[in-house]
Each structure stands twice: as C-alpha cells, then as structure tokens.
mmCIF file of C-alpha atoms in Angstrom:
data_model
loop_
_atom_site.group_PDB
_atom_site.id
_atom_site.type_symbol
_atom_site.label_atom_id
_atom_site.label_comp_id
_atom_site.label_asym_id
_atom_site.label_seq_id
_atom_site.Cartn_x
_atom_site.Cartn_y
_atom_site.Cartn_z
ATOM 1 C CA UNK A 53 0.000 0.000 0.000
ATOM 2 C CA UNK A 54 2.665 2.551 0.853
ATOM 3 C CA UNK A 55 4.566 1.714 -2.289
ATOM 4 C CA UNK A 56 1.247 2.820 -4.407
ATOM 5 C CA UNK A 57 1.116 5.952 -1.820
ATOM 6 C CA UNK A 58 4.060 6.813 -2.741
ATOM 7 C CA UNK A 59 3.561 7.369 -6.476
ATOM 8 C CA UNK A 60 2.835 10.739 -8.045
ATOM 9 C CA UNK A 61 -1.317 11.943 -7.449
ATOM 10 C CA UNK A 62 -2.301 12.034 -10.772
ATOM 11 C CA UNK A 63 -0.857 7.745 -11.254
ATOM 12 C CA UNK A 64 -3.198 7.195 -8.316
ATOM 13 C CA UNK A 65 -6.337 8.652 -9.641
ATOM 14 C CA UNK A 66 -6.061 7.038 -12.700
ATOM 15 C CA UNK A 67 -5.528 4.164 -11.420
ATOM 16 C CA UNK A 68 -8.066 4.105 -8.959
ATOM 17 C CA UNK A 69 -10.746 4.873 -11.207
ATOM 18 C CA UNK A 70 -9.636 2.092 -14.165
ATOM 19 C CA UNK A 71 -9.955 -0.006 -10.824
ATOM 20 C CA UNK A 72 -13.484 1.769 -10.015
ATOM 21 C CA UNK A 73 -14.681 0.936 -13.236
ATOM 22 C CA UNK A 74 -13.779 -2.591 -13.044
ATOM 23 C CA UNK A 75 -14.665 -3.744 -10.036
ATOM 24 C CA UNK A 76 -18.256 -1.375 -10.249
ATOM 25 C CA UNK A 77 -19.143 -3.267 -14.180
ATOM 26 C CA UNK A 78 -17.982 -6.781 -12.740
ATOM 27 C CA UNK A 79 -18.550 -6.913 -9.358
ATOM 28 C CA UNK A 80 -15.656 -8.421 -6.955
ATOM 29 C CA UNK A 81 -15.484 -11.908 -8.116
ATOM 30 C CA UNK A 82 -15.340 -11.120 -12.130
ATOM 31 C CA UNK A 83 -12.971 -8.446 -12.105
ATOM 32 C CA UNK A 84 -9.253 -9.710 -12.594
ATOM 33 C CA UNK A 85 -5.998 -8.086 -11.775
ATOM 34 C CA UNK A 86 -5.357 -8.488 -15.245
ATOM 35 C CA UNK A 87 -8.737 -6.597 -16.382
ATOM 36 C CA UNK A 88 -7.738 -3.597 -14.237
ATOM 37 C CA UNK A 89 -4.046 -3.529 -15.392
ATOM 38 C CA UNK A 90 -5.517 -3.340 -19.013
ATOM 39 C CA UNK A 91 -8.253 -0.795 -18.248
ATOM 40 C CA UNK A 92 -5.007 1.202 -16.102
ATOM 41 C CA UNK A 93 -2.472 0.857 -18.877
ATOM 42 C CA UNK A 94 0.351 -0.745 -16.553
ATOM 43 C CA UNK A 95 1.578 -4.507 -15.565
ATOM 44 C CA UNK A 96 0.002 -6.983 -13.685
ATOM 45 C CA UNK A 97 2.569 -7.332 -11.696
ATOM 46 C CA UNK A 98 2.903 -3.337 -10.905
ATOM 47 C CA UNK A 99 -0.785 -3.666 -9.238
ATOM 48 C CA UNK A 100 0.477 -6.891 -7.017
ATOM 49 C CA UNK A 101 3.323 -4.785 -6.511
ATOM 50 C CA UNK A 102 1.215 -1.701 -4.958
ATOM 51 C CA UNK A 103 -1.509 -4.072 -3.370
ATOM 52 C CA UNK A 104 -0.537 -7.794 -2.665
ATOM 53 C CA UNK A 105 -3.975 -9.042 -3.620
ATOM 54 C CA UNK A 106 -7.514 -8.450 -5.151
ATOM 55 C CA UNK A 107 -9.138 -8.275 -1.678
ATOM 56 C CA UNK A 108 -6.400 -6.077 -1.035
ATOM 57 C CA UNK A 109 -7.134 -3.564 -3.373
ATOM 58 C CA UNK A 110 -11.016 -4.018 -3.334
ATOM 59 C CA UNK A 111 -10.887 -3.299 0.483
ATOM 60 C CA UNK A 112 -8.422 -0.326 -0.098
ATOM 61 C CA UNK A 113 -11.169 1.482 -2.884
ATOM 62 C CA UNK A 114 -13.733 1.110 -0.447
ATOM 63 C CA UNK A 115 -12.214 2.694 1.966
ATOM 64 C CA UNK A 116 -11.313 5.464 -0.638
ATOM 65 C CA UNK A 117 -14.731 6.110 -1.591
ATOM 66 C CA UNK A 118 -15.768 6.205 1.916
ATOM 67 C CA UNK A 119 -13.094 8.680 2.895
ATOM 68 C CA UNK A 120 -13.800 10.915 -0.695
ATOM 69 C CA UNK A 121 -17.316 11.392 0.730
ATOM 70 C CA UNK A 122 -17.081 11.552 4.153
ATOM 71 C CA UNK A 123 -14.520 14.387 3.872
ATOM 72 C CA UNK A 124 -16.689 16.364 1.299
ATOM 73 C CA UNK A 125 -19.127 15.941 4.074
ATOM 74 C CA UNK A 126 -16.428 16.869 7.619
ATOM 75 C CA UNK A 127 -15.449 20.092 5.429
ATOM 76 C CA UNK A 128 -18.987 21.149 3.683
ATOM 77 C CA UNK A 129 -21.369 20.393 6.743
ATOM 78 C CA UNK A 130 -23.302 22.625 8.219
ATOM 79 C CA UNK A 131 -23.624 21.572 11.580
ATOM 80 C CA UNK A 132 -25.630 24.500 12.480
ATOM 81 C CA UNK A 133 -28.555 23.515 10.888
ATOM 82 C CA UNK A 134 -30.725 22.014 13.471
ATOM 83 C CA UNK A 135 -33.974 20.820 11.308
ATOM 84 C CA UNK A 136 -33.313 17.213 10.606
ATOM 85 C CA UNK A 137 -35.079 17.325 7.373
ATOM 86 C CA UNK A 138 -32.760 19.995 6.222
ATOM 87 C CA UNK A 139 -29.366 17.915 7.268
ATOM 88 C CA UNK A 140 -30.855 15.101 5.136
ATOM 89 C CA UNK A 141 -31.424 17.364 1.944
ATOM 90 C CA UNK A 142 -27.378 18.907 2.721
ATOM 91 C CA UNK A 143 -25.785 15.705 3.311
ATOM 92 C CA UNK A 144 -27.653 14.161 0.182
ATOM 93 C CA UNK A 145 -25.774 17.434 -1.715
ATOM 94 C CA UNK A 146 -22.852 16.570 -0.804
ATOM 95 C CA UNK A 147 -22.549 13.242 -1.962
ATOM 96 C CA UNK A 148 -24.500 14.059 -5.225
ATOM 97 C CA UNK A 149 -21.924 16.740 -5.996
ATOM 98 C CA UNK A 150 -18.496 14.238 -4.823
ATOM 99 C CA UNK A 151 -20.331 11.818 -7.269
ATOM 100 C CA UNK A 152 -20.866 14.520 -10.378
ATOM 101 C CA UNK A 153 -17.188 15.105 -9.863
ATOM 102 C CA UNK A 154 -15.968 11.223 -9.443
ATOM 103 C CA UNK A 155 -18.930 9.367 -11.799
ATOM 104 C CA UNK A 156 -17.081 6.006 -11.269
ATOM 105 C CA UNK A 157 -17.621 6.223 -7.433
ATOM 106 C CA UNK A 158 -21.473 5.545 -7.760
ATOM 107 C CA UNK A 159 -21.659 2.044 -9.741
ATOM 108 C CA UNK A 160 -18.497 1.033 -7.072
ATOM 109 C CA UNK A 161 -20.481 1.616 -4.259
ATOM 110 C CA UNK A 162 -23.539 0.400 -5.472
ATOM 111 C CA UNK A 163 -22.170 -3.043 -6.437
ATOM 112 C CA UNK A 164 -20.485 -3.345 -3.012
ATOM 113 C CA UNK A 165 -23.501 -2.803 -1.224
ATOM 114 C CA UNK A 166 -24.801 -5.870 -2.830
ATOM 115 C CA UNK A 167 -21.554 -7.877 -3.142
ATOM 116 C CA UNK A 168 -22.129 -11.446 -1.934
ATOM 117 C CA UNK A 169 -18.981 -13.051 -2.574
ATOM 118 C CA UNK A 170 -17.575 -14.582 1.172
ATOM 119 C CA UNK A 171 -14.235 -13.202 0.718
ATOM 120 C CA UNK A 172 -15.012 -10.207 1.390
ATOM 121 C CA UNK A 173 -18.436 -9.552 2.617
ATOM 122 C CA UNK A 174 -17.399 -9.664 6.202
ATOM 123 C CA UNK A 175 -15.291 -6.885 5.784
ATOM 124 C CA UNK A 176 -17.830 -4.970 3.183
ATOM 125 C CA UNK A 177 -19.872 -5.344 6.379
ATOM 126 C CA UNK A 178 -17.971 -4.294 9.085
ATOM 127 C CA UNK A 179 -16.948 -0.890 6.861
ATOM 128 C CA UNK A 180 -20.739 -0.462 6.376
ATOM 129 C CA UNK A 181 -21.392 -0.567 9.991
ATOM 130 C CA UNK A 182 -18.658 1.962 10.957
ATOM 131 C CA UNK A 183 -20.013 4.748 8.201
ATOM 132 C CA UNK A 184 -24.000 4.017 9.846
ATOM 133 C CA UNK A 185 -22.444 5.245 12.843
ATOM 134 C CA UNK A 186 -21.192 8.952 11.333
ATOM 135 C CA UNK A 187 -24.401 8.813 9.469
ATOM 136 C CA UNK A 188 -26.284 8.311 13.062
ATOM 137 C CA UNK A 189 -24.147 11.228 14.697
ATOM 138 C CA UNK A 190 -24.913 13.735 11.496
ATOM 139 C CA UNK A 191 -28.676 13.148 11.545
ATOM 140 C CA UNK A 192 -29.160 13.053 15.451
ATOM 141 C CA UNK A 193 -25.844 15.382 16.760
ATOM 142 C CA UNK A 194 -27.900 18.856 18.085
ATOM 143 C CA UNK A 195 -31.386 17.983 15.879
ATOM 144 C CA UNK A 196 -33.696 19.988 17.113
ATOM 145 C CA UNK A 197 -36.487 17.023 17.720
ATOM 146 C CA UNK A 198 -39.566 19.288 19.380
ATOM 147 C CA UNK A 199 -40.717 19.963 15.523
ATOM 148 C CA UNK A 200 -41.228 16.490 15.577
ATOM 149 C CA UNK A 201 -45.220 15.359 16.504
ATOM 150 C CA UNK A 202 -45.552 13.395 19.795
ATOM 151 C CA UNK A 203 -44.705 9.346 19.870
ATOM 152 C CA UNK A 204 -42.806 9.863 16.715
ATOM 153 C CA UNK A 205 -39.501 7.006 16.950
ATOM 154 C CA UNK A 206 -36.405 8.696 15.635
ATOM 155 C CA UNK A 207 -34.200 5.552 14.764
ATOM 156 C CA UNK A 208 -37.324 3.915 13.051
ATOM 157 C CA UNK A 209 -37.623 7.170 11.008
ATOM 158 C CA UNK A 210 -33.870 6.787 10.443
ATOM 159 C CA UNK A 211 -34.123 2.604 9.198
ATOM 160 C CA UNK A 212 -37.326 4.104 7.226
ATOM 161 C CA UNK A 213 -35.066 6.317 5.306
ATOM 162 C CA UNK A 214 -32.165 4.158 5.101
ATOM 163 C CA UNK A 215 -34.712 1.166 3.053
ATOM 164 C CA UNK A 216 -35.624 3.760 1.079
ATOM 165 C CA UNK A 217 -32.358 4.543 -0.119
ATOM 166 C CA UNK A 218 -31.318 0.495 -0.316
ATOM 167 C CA UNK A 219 -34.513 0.304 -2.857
ATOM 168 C CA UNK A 220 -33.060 3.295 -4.849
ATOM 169 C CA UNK A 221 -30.073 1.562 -5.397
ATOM 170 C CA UNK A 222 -31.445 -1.437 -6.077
ATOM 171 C CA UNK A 223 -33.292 0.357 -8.812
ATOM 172 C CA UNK A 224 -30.487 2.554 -9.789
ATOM 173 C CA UNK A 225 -28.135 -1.404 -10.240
ATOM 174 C CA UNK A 226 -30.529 -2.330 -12.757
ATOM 175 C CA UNK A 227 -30.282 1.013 -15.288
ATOM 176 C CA UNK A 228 -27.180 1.555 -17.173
ATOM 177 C CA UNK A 229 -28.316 5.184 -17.959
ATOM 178 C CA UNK A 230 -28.239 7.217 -13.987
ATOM 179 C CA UNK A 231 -28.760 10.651 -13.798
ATOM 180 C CA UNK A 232 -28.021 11.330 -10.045
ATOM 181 C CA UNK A 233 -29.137 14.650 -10.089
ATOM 182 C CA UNK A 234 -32.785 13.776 -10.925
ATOM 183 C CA UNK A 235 -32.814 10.743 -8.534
ATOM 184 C CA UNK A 236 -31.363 13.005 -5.715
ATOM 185 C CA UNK A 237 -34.422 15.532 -6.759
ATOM 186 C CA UNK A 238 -36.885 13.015 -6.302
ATOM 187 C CA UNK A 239 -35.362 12.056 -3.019
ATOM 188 C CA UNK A 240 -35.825 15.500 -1.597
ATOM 189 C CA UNK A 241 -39.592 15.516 -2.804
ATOM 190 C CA UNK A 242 -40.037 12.161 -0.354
ATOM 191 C CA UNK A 243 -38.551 13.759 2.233
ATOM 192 C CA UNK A 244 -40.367 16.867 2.047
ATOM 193 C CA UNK A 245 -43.577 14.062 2.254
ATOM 194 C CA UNK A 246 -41.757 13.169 4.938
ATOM 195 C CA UNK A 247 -41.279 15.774 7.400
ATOM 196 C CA UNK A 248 -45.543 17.478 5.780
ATOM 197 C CA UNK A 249 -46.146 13.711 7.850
ATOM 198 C CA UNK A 250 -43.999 14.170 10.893
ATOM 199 C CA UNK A 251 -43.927 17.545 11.565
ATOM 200 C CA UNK A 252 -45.630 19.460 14.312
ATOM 201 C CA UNK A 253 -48.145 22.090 11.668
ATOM 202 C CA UNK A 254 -46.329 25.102 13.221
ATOM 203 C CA UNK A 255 -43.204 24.146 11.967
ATOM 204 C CA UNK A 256 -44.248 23.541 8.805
ATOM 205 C CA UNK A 257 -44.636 25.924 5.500
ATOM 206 C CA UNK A 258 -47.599 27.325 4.057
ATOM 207 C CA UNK A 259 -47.141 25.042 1.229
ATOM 208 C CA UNK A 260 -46.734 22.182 4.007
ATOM 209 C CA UNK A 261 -43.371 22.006 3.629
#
C-alpha cells in the first residue's frame, strides 16, 4: 500500500478509477488483476506490486470512496442547521456533488452494497457498519427534535429512510443510464412528504413544507 502511496497523485487517480470501473461493471469476483491492469495501462505485476492481492485492493477502494465522501461531508457540513429534514437534503448534496465530480464512485459503491462473494463480505460489512455510525451522529448530533409530533420514533424514522435509499439503489443497479441529479431531486420531494407527515403544523410551511 505505501509503495502505491508513494507514487505521483495524478498515477493514483487514474488508477483508482480504471480499478473503479472494473470492479463497479464486474462486481468483486469477475474483475481480474489483469482486467484492471488493461483498463489502467500498466503490468500486472505493478498492481500486485502496490496491493498484494484483489481483496487487497477491493478493500483499499472502499475505503477510498468512503473517505472521498465523508470528507466532502467533515469540510462542507453545516452543523448548524438544526432541522433534521434539512441535514438530510445537505448531506444528500454533498454526496450528489463528490459523485458529479468522481462518476465512477457511484456504480463502485452500489455493487459493493450488494456484493455477496464470502471473501469479502465480512469486511464490506464491518466498513458499512462503521459509516451508519457517522451517518447516526450527522442526523441526530444537536437535531432539534420538538418539531417532531408526539410518539414519533427517531431511529425507526432513520431505518425508514435508510430502506428507502437500499430500494433506490437497487433500482439505480438495474439502469445503465443514472442521472443522479434527478434521482437526488426526487429524493428530496419524499422527504419533504416526509417531514408534511412528521412535523408538528407550526413548523411547517404554508405550502406544508
């Protein structure tokens, strides 16, 4: 790992997205060493050299991707903003914009999040459960929750949301043809339904928004 580290910026990025696009077409067990040497334009043996292993380097883009968004989101965040609608809608910004900018970041992602193979769904798993964690502290961390109606459950809200984004990219697996921008529109009119449901009237637009 330190050996690919240590290679100019620009070798890494393209690298890492021939690798992207690889392992996001193919999935984890399909994609060879070999495919994403071609697709990167160097040896075989220079991406063993850098990485050891497949898992190696699967592991290591995951954590990339993780890190590309998360850092968008540590340095753009408004933590401020105490309506927990309007964290969703920012956060959901974010990661649409660090996707415009990185397009092969999205079908990555998406094909990890339904990876299967055993080799490395463990791991896939236990990275998954670290970044629900920051996701937990961003939605709940100083939300103001008396705009919420009485006996309304904040972590089933929370799972609510999250299995509506798991169907979206379910959906999105299936279509070759994504445009981000209008699925991320879409997902702000739902959670305007949303918080029109949840929402004590007062705090609420005329429009019910």
């Amino acid at each position: 790992m330190e050996k690919f580290l240590s290679i100019p910026l620009e070798k890494q990025h393209g690298f890492v997205d021939a690798a992207l696009v690889c392992f996001g077409t193919n999935g984890y067990k399909k994609t060879s060493i070999s495919d994403i040497a071609a697709k990167a334009g160097i040896s075989k043996a220079m991406v063993f050299h850098y990485f050891g292993t497949k898992k190696a380097l699967y592991l290591y883009l995951i954590n990339y991707c993780s890190d590309l968004v998360m850092n968008e989101i540590e340095a753009k965040f408004d933590r401020m903003v105490t309506d927990f609608f309007d964290r969703l809608k920012q956060a959901t910004e974010i990661k649409v914009a660090v996707i415009e900018k990185h397009p092969a970041v999205l079908a990555f992602l998406m094909n990890v999040y339904f990876e299967t193979n055993e080799e490395v769904r463990q791991d896939i798993a236990s990275i998954l459960a670290a970044g629900e964690e920051i996701r937990r502290k961003i939605a709940f961390t100083g939300v103001d929750e008396s705009k919420f109606k009485d006996g309304i459950d904040m972590n089933l809200l929370l799972s609510m949301l999250t299995w509506m984004a798991e169907g979206s990219a379910s959906q999105m697996s299936k279509n070759d043809k994504l445009d981000i921008r209008a699925i991320a529109n879409d997902f702000s009119r739902c959670i305007d339904m949303l918080k029109s449901h949840f929402y004590k009237p007062e705090y609420l637009g005329s429009d019910g928004r």
